[in-house]
Structure formats: C-alpha cells, structure tokens
mmCIF file of C-alpha atoms in Angstrom:
data_model
loop_
_atom_site.group_PDB
_atom_site.id
_atom_site.type_symbol
_atom_site.label_atom_id
_atom_site.label_comp_id
_atom_site.label_asym_id
_atom_site.label_seq_id
_atom_site.Cartn_x
_atom_site.Cartn_y
_atom_site.Cartn_z
ATOM 1 C CA MET H 292 38.195 253.091 -68.399
ATOM 2 C CA GLY H 293 36.416 252.103 -71.590
ATOM 3 C CA GLU H 294 33.076 250.315 -71.668
ATOM 4 C CA THR H 295 32.963 246.543 -71.696
ATOM 5 C CA THR H 296 31.728 245.147 -75.003
ATOM 6 C CA PRO H 297 29.513 242.056 -75.319
ATOM 7 C CA THR H 298 32.444 240.123 -76.842
ATOM 8 C CA GLN H 299 34.706 240.946 -73.883
ATOM 9 C CA PRO H 300 32.572 240.385 -70.771
ATOM 10 C CA ARG H 301 34.113 240.991 -67.387
ATOM 11 C CA GLU H 302 33.921 238.175 -64.872
ATOM 12 C CA ILE H 303 30.801 238.480 -62.720
ATOM 13 C CA PRO H 304 31.778 238.671 -59.034
ATOM 14 C CA ALA H 305 30.529 236.038 -56.607
ATOM 15 C CA GLY H 306 27.289 236.534 -54.704
ATOM 16 C CA ALA H 307 23.603 236.467 -55.584
ATOM 17 C CA PHE H 308 23.182 240.249 -55.588
ATOM 18 C CA ASN H 309 26.420 240.856 -57.499
ATOM 19 C CA GLU H 310 25.358 238.391 -60.171
ATOM 20 C CA ALA H 311 21.793 239.716 -60.478
ATOM 21 C CA ALA H 312 22.805 243.392 -60.472
ATOM 22 C CA THR H 313 25.647 242.900 -62.948
ATOM 23 C CA LYS H 314 23.462 240.950 -65.377
ATOM 24 C CA THR H 315 20.709 243.561 -65.097
ATOM 25 C CA ALA H 316 23.134 246.438 -65.687
ATOM 26 C CA ARG H 317 24.516 244.656 -68.760
ATOM 27 C CA LYS H 318 21.016 243.895 -70.044
ATOM 28 C CA LYS H 319 19.878 247.496 -69.714
ATOM 29 C CA THR H 320 23.062 248.860 -71.280
ATOM 30 C CA GLY H 321 22.907 246.367 -74.135
ATOM 31 C CA LEU H 322 19.284 247.139 -75.010
ATOM 32 C CA PHE H 323 19.884 250.891 -74.800
ATOM 33 C CA THR H 324 22.980 250.672 -77.018
ATOM 34 C CA HIS H 325 21.723 248.263 -79.655
ATOM 35 C CA ASP H 326 17.941 248.785 -79.728
ATOM 36 C CA LEU H 327 17.012 252.239 -78.437
ATOM 37 C CA PRO H 328 13.408 252.138 -79.787
ATOM 38 C CA ARG H 329 12.571 249.046 -77.728
ATOM 39 C CA TYR H 330 14.353 250.452 -74.686
ATOM 40 C CA SER H 331 12.366 253.676 -75.064
ATOM 41 C CA VAL H 332 9.045 251.831 -75.222
ATOM 42 C CA ARG H 333 9.931 249.917 -72.062
ATOM 43 C CA ALA H 334 10.643 253.258 -70.372
ATOM 44 C CA ILE H 335 7.335 254.698 -71.596
ATOM 45 C CA LEU H 336 5.552 251.641 -70.194
ATOM 46 C CA ALA H 337 7.190 252.202 -66.805
ATOM 47 C CA GLY H 338 5.786 255.737 -66.652
ATOM 48 C CA ALA H 339 2.396 254.421 -67.749
ATOM 49 C CA TYR H 340 2.309 251.609 -65.176
ATOM 50 C CA LEU H 341 3.290 253.921 -62.346
ATOM 51 C CA THR H 342 0.680 256.499 -63.318
ATOM 52 C CA LEU H 343 -2.054 253.871 -63.492
ATOM 53 C CA GLY H 344 -1.029 252.686 -60.038
ATOM 54 C CA THR H 345 -0.992 256.263 -58.757
ATOM 55 C CA ALA H 346 -4.496 256.911 -60.100
ATOM 56 C CA PHE H 347 -5.778 253.711 -58.495
ATOM 57 C CA ALA H 348 -4.159 254.608 -55.174
ATOM 58 C CA ALA H 349 -5.653 258.112 -55.349
ATOM 59 C CA VAL H 350 -9.159 256.764 -55.875
ATOM 60 C CA GLY H 351 -8.748 254.294 -53.026
ATOM 61 C CA GLY H 352 -7.235 256.902 -50.726
ATOM 62 C CA ALA H 353 -9.966 259.427 -51.477
ATOM 63 C CA ALA H 354 -12.658 256.824 -50.727
ATOM 64 C CA ALA H 355 -10.983 255.950 -47.425
ATOM 65 C CA GLU H 356 -10.747 259.637 -46.514
ATOM 66 C CA LYS H 357 -14.521 260.009 -46.856
ATOM 67 C CA VAL H 358 -15.213 257.029 -44.607
ATOM 68 C CA ALA H 359 -12.457 257.683 -42.057
ATOM 69 C CA PRO H 360 -10.982 261.212 -42.245
ATOM 70 C CA GLY H 361 -7.215 261.213 -41.882
ATOM 71 C CA THR H 362 -6.674 257.778 -43.423
ATOM 72 C CA GLY H 363 -6.565 258.810 -47.086
ATOM 73 C CA ALA H 364 -2.836 259.449 -47.350
ATOM 74 C CA PHE H 365 -2.017 256.188 -45.562
ATOM 75 C CA VAL H 366 -4.278 254.134 -47.831
ATOM 76 C CA PHE H 367 -2.809 255.916 -50.853
ATOM 77 C CA GLY H 368 0.675 255.004 -49.651
ATOM 78 C CA MET H 369 -0.135 251.343 -49.143
ATOM 79 C CA LEU H 370 -1.829 251.004 -52.558
ATOM 80 C CA PHE H 371 0.788 252.940 -54.510
ATOM 81 C CA PHE H 372 3.139 249.951 -54.712
ATOM 82 C CA ILE H 373 0.962 248.301 -57.371
ATOM 83 C CA GLY H 374 2.469 250.489 -60.080
ATOM 84 C CA LEU H 375 6.038 249.731 -59.038
ATOM 85 C CA ALA H 376 5.323 246.027 -58.608
ATOM 86 C CA SER H 377 3.957 245.990 -62.173
ATOM 87 C CA ILE H 378 7.181 247.574 -63.422
ATOM 88 C CA LEU H 379 9.343 245.016 -61.624
ATOM 89 C CA LEU H 380 7.301 242.037 -62.827
ATOM 90 C CA LEU H 381 6.623 243.193 -66.391
ATOM 91 C CA GLY H 382 10.146 244.260 -67.322
ATOM 92 C CA ALA H 383 9.664 248.006 -67.831
ATOM 93 C CA GLU H 384 12.477 250.552 -67.391
ATOM 94 C CA LEU H 385 12.059 252.923 -64.447
ATOM 95 C CA ALA H 386 14.619 255.721 -64.138
ATOM 96 C CA THR H 387 14.943 255.560 -60.362
ATOM 97 C CA GLY H 388 15.804 251.869 -60.435
ATOM 98 C CA THR H 389 18.039 252.439 -63.437
ATOM 99 C CA MET H 390 19.970 254.970 -61.337
ATOM 100 C CA MET H 391 20.937 252.168 -58.972
ATOM 101 C CA PHE H 392 21.898 249.689 -61.692
ATOM 102 C CA MET H 393 23.851 252.217 -63.741
ATOM 103 C CA CYS H 394 25.812 253.489 -60.738
ATOM 104 C CA PHE H 395 26.481 249.899 -59.686
ATOM 105 C CA GLY H 396 27.654 249.049 -63.210
ATOM 106 C CA ALA H 397 29.768 252.193 -63.601
ATOM 107 C CA SER H 398 31.360 251.623 -60.185
ATOM 108 C CA ARG H 399 32.318 248.136 -61.368
ATOM 109 C CA ARG H 400 33.529 249.515 -64.714
ATOM 110 C CA GLU H 401 30.866 247.680 -66.711
ATOM 111 C CA LEU H 402 30.233 250.982 -68.534
ATOM 112 C CA SER H 403 31.513 254.554 -68.405
ATOM 113 C CA TRP H 404 29.998 257.163 -66.098
ATOM 114 C CA PRO H 405 28.926 259.415 -69.020
ATOM 115 C CA LYS H 406 27.116 256.461 -70.612
ATOM 116 C CA ALA H 407 25.479 255.615 -67.289
ATOM 117 C CA LEU H 408 24.221 259.192 -66.892
ATOM 118 C CA LEU H 409 22.962 259.267 -70.480
ATOM 119 C CA ILE H 410 20.924 256.105 -69.933
ATOM 120 C CA ILE H 411 19.451 257.555 -66.740
ATOM 121 C CA VAL H 412 18.454 260.832 -68.429
ATOM 122 C CA VAL H 413 16.901 259.159 -71.470
ATOM 123 C CA THR H 414 14.977 256.747 -69.247
ATOM 124 C CA THR H 415 13.695 259.695 -67.218
ATOM 125 C CA VAL H 416 12.430 261.535 -70.298
ATOM 126 C CA PHE H 417 10.511 258.531 -71.612
ATOM 127 C CA ASN H 418 9.074 257.796 -68.155
ATOM 128 C CA LEU H 419 7.608 261.308 -68.289
ATOM 129 C CA VAL H 420 6.113 260.590 -71.719
ATOM 130 C CA GLY H 421 4.376 257.489 -70.362
ATOM 131 C CA ALA H 422 3.083 259.367 -67.332
ATOM 132 C CA ILE H 423 1.610 262.163 -69.445
ATOM 133 C CA LEU H 424 -0.048 259.776 -71.911
ATOM 134 C CA VAL H 425 -1.873 257.921 -69.152
ATOM 135 C CA ALA H 426 -2.762 261.138 -67.309
ATOM 136 C CA VAL H 427 -4.436 262.488 -70.455
ATOM 137 C CA VAL H 428 -6.627 259.377 -70.635
ATOM 138 C CA ILE H 429 -7.431 259.368 -66.907
ATOM 139 C CA GLY H 430 -8.378 263.033 -67.196
ATOM 140 C CA GLN H 431 -11.285 261.967 -69.416
ATOM 141 C CA SER H 432 -12.490 259.247 -67.062
ATOM 142 C CA ALA H 433 -15.701 259.415 -65.056
ATOM 143 C CA LYS H 434 -13.903 258.595 -61.825
ATOM 144 C CA LEU H 435 -11.220 261.315 -61.845
ATOM 145 C CA GLY H 436 -12.074 263.697 -64.682
ATOM 146 C CA GLY H 437 -13.091 267.151 -63.416
ATOM 147 C CA ILE H 438 -12.370 266.591 -59.726
ATOM 148 C CA GLY H 439 -11.978 269.545 -57.355
ATOM 149 C CA PRO H 440 -8.736 270.888 -55.888
ATOM 150 C CA ASP H 441 -9.726 269.490 -52.474
ATOM 151 C CA HIS H 442 -9.418 265.919 -53.794
ATOM 152 C CA LEU H 443 -6.598 263.822 -52.335
ATOM 153 C CA LEU H 444 -4.659 264.215 -55.603
ATOM 154 C CA GLY H 445 -4.697 267.988 -55.205
ATOM 155 C CA THR H 446 -3.759 267.865 -51.532
ATOM 156 C CA LEU H 447 -0.785 265.586 -52.167
ATOM 157 C CA THR H 448 0.386 267.628 -55.165
ATOM 158 C CA GLU H 449 0.206 270.954 -53.352
ATOM 159 C CA GLY H 450 2.107 269.481 -50.427
ATOM 160 C CA LYS H 451 4.996 268.523 -52.687
ATOM 161 C CA LEU H 452 5.039 271.762 -54.694
ATOM 162 C CA THR H 453 5.297 273.981 -51.614
ATOM 163 C CA LYS H 454 8.427 272.341 -50.168
ATOM 164 C CA THR H 455 11.762 274.163 -50.146
ATOM 165 C CA PRO H 456 14.425 273.046 -52.677
ATOM 166 C CA THR H 457 16.618 271.768 -49.842
ATOM 167 C CA GLY H 458 13.731 269.840 -48.364
ATOM 168 C CA ILE H 459 12.908 268.307 -51.723
ATOM 169 C CA PHE H 460 16.525 267.223 -52.247
ATOM 170 C CA LEU H 461 16.819 265.596 -48.828
ATOM 171 C CA GLU H 462 13.454 263.867 -49.069
ATOM 172 C CA ALA H 463 14.254 262.680 -52.598
ATOM 173 C CA THR H 464 17.523 261.192 -51.363
ATOM 174 C CA ALA H 465 15.638 259.210 -48.738
ATOM 175 C CA ALA H 466 12.875 258.249 -51.182
ATOM 176 C CA ASN H 467 15.079 256.553 -53.753
ATOM 177 C CA PHE H 468 17.187 254.959 -51.047
ATOM 178 C CA VAL H 469 13.990 253.256 -49.878
ATOM 179 C CA VAL H 470 12.789 252.441 -53.403
ATOM 180 C CA ASN H 471 16.038 250.684 -54.199
ATOM 181 C CA MET H 472 15.816 248.730 -50.960
ATOM 182 C CA ALA H 473 12.754 247.219 -52.640
ATOM 183 C CA VAL H 474 14.597 246.752 -55.949
ATOM 184 C CA VAL H 475 17.523 244.990 -54.260
ATOM 185 C CA GLY H 476 15.129 242.805 -52.289
ATOM 186 C CA SER H 477 13.192 241.877 -55.422
ATOM 187 C CA LEU H 478 16.440 240.719 -57.049
ATOM 188 C CA LEU H 479 17.108 238.324 -54.199
ATOM 189 C CA ILE H 480 13.563 237.066 -53.539
ATOM 190 C CA LYS H 481 12.672 234.357 -56.044
ATOM 191 C CA ASP H 482 9.047 233.795 -55.009
ATOM 192 C CA TYR H 483 6.606 236.180 -56.707
ATOM 193 C CA ALA H 484 4.331 236.377 -53.679
ATOM 194 C CA GLY H 485 7.337 237.286 -51.572
ATOM 195 C CA LYS H 486 8.327 240.023 -54.026
ATOM 196 C CA PHE H 487 4.761 241.340 -53.937
ATOM 197 C CA PHE H 488 4.464 241.695 -50.172
ATOM 198 C CA PHE H 489 8.023 242.896 -49.666
ATOM 199 C CA THR H 490 7.501 245.600 -52.290
ATOM 200 C CA GLN H 491 4.201 246.720 -50.779
ATOM 201 C CA PHE H 492 5.562 247.439 -47.336
ATOM 202 C CA VAL H 493 8.952 248.840 -48.311
ATOM 203 C CA ILE H 494 7.481 251.158 -50.938
ATOM 204 C CA GLY H 495 4.827 252.147 -48.423
ATOM 205 C CA ILE H 496 7.597 253.684 -46.298
ATOM 206 C CA PHE H 497 8.462 256.462 -48.738
ATOM 207 C CA VAL H 498 4.910 257.102 -49.936
ATOM 208 C CA VAL H 499 3.304 257.312 -46.491
ATOM 209 C CA LEU H 500 6.133 259.585 -45.349
ATOM 210 C CA GLY H 501 5.457 261.852 -48.355
ATOM 211 C CA LEU H 502 9.020 261.649 -49.698
ATOM 212 C CA ASP H 503 9.812 262.762 -53.247
ATOM 213 C CA HIS H 504 10.271 260.190 -55.994
ATOM 214 C CA LEU H 505 10.771 261.665 -59.455
ATOM 215 C CA ILE H 506 8.589 259.350 -61.525
ATOM 216 C CA ALA H 507 5.907 259.257 -58.838
ATOM 217 C CA ASN H 508 5.874 263.065 -59.019
ATOM 218 C CA PHE H 509 5.655 262.868 -62.824
ATOM 219 C CA SER H 510 2.535 260.761 -62.299
ATOM 220 C CA LEU H 511 1.053 262.831 -59.495
ATOM 221 C CA PHE H 512 1.566 266.227 -61.137
ATOM 222 C CA SER H 513 0.418 265.026 -64.566
ATOM 223 C CA LEU H 514 -2.729 263.496 -63.108
ATOM 224 C CA SER H 515 -3.452 266.692 -61.164
ATOM 225 C CA PHE H 516 -2.924 268.828 -64.264
ATOM 226 C CA PHE H 517 -5.317 266.804 -66.427
ATOM 227 C CA THR H 518 -7.969 265.898 -63.835
ATOM 228 C CA ILE H 519 -8.423 268.833 -61.454
ATOM 229 C CA ASP H 520 -10.976 271.377 -62.615
ATOM 230 C CA GLY H 521 -9.523 274.880 -62.251
ATOM 231 C CA GLY H 522 -5.986 273.730 -61.484
ATOM 232 C CA LEU H 523 -3.921 274.256 -58.329
ATOM 233 C CA PRO H 524 -2.227 277.403 -56.957
ATOM 234 C CA HIS H 525 1.330 276.053 -57.243
ATOM 235 C CA LEU H 526 0.974 273.748 -60.243
ATOM 236 C CA ASP H 527 2.991 276.057 -62.496
ATOM 237 C CA PRO H 528 6.233 275.593 -64.482
ATOM 238 C CA ALA H 529 8.478 277.225 -61.864
ATOM 239 C CA HIS H 530 7.321 275.056 -58.952
ATOM 240 C CA VAL H 531 7.064 271.877 -61.032
ATOM 241 C CA LEU H 532 10.519 272.195 -62.605
ATOM 242 C CA THR H 533 12.099 273.075 -59.273
ATOM 243 C CA ASN H 534 10.582 269.975 -57.732
ATOM 244 C CA TRP H 535 11.575 267.703 -60.610
ATOM 245 C CA GLY H 536 15.118 269.082 -60.779
ATOM 246 C CA MET H 537 15.857 268.720 -57.069
ATOM 247 C CA THR H 538 14.110 265.363 -56.946
ATOM 248 C CA PHE H 539 16.249 264.057 -59.810
ATOM 249 C CA LEU H 540 19.436 265.034 -57.984
ATOM 250 C CA GLY H 541 18.266 263.615 -54.669
ATOM 251 C CA ASN H 542 17.064 260.371 -56.233
ATOM 252 C CA LEU H 543 20.389 259.985 -58.039
ATOM 253 C CA LEU H 544 22.249 260.356 -54.758
ATOM 254 C CA GLY H 545 19.935 258.160 -52.698
ATOM 255 C CA GLY H 546 19.378 255.291 -55.107
ATOM 256 C CA GLY H 547 22.330 255.619 -57.444
ATOM 257 C CA VAL H 548 25.218 256.436 -55.124
ATOM 258 C CA LEU H 549 24.055 255.352 -51.664
ATOM 259 C CA ILE H 550 22.650 252.018 -52.854
ATOM 260 C CA GLY H 551 24.227 251.245 -56.257
ATOM 261 C CA SER H 552 27.762 252.516 -55.749
ATOM 262 C CA VAL H 553 27.896 251.656 -52.049
ATOM 263 C CA TYR H 554 26.861 248.038 -52.683
ATOM 264 C CA ALA H 555 29.376 247.819 -55.512
ATOM 265 C CA TRP H 556 32.046 248.857 -53.000
ATOM 266 C CA LEU H 557 30.745 246.701 -50.146
ATOM 267 C CA ASN H 558 30.724 243.558 -52.273
ATOM 268 C CA ARG H 559 34.167 244.156 -53.755
ATOM 269 C CA GLY H 560 36.175 243.502 -50.581
ATOM 270 C CA GLU H 561 38.932 240.952 -51.064
ATOM 271 C CA ASN H 562 40.031 240.192 -47.503
ATOM 272 C CA ALA H 563 38.698 237.220 -45.547
ATOM 273 C CA GLY H 564 36.235 239.315 -43.547
ATOM 274 C CA ALA H 565 34.709 241.028 -46.570
ATOM 275 C CA GLN H 566 34.401 237.746 -48.477
ATOM 276 C CA GLY H 567 31.995 236.548 -45.799
ATOM 277 C CA TYR H 568 29.485 239.167 -46.982
ATOM 278 C CA PRO H 569 29.306 238.858 -50.783
ATOM 279 C CA ASP H 570 25.762 240.279 -50.893
#
C-alpha cells in the first residue's frame, strides 16, 4: 500500500493510545519527509540528552559504590531515566521509541515499511552523532576525564561487550519492550509529575537488569572510549559493532514489533469484545 499523504489523512481510530500514537507517527514521518535537517537535529539532541543522563548516572553510581559497595549499578539504573525523560519532555527523536511508532504506523498503513525502516536507520545514525559529541566534551571534564578502567563506566561497558551475540539479541528484545512500556505510558499520562515517576521506575527495570538498549550503549561505549585512560580490553571495533548490530535487531523486535505492531493489531479489533479495549 502507498503512503498516506498530508492531503489524504486516514481516519484516526478510536482510543486514547490509538489517537496519540497515530498523531505521533504522522508527525515524525512528516518532519522527516519535509524537513530532514530539523528532524536530524532533533535526533542528535536525543543522543546528546541520553549521554548526558548516562554520564550523570555513572557519576552518581560510582559515588554510591564507594560508600556502599554493590549499590553502584542499582543507583546508576535508577538515575539513568533522566536522559530518557528529557527526550520525552523536550521533543527529541530517539531511535528506539521511533521503532515503536514507525512499526505502529506501518502496521496501520500510515506509511510504507521501507519508509518506516529508513526513518529508524537515519534516526539511529544521528543519535550516535549526538552521543559522540557529548562524550567528547565529557572526556575533557574534571569529573570523568582520565578515569581508570575500574570505574563503574568501565565495568558496565565490559559487561556488555563480553556477552554472546544471542544473549545480546535476547536482552535487547527485552530492553526495548520495557522502554516502550514507558513510551506508551507517557502518551497516556497527562500529568508531568506522573510521567516523571512512571518513567523512572519502568526505565529502571531494563537498566538495573543490565539489558541492552542501542542508544544507551552508544552513550556508554562513547563515554568509556573518551574518558577511560588506557581503554578497555574489549572496547574494539569487532566487539562494539557486534553489540550494536545485535542490539539494533533485538530492539527493533522488542519495541517495534512486540509493542508497536502488536498494539496496532490489538486495537484494531472490530467485534464487540475487542471494541471494549480500544487502548
């Protein structure tokens, strides 16, 4: 089926989530199609926001680890949400959320599948640009510049780089499933304080469990590369690209298909029973 043009909008299906997700998918597709430079900057900002949040969480987690050994990863996980919350509130374009919206939109024939995949890939590339730019700056900071490989950043990075490809894929599937639980919830929660707390605890699930989220790994690996003096044993192109490749595929399945496409199907039922659950 061809893509829907702005002059021939499809009817938005009933239900708060259907309406919010459809409008968001159309907004993202429209900006990408008609104003790629502005879309690209929004994607760069998403990578930047997430990397700033990751750096903050790493500093907080490392401080907690010194005071109470064993708590660093948990504190990191519960502080990490700040970057994602900033993206949701400030209107930046994060690839892992875009996976959900594009698969939702393509499943509802708002746009073609090739166009949906193109938007996801371009968003991913510019998220990486934003992550690297911020990591370069943080690498010159007094707080994180020149840290040792035993810092929490190094420990977390090495843990992700030494996983098997199958493990990465499965964990990435779970990670973006959880992330898009937070995205769906933020669409339905109107109160900003409610969005804030809901995001903190849901996002904390995947971070504390150490699951693989592509843009979070962009941030984590970039920060480790530019801040750790002497580098890390497995922070090399082969391990990094393997992780990013398998994480991309897993995130696409978990957030794009299992949340985006599944909700598009769930909310499309036309019988009396299905109509009772429009969201």
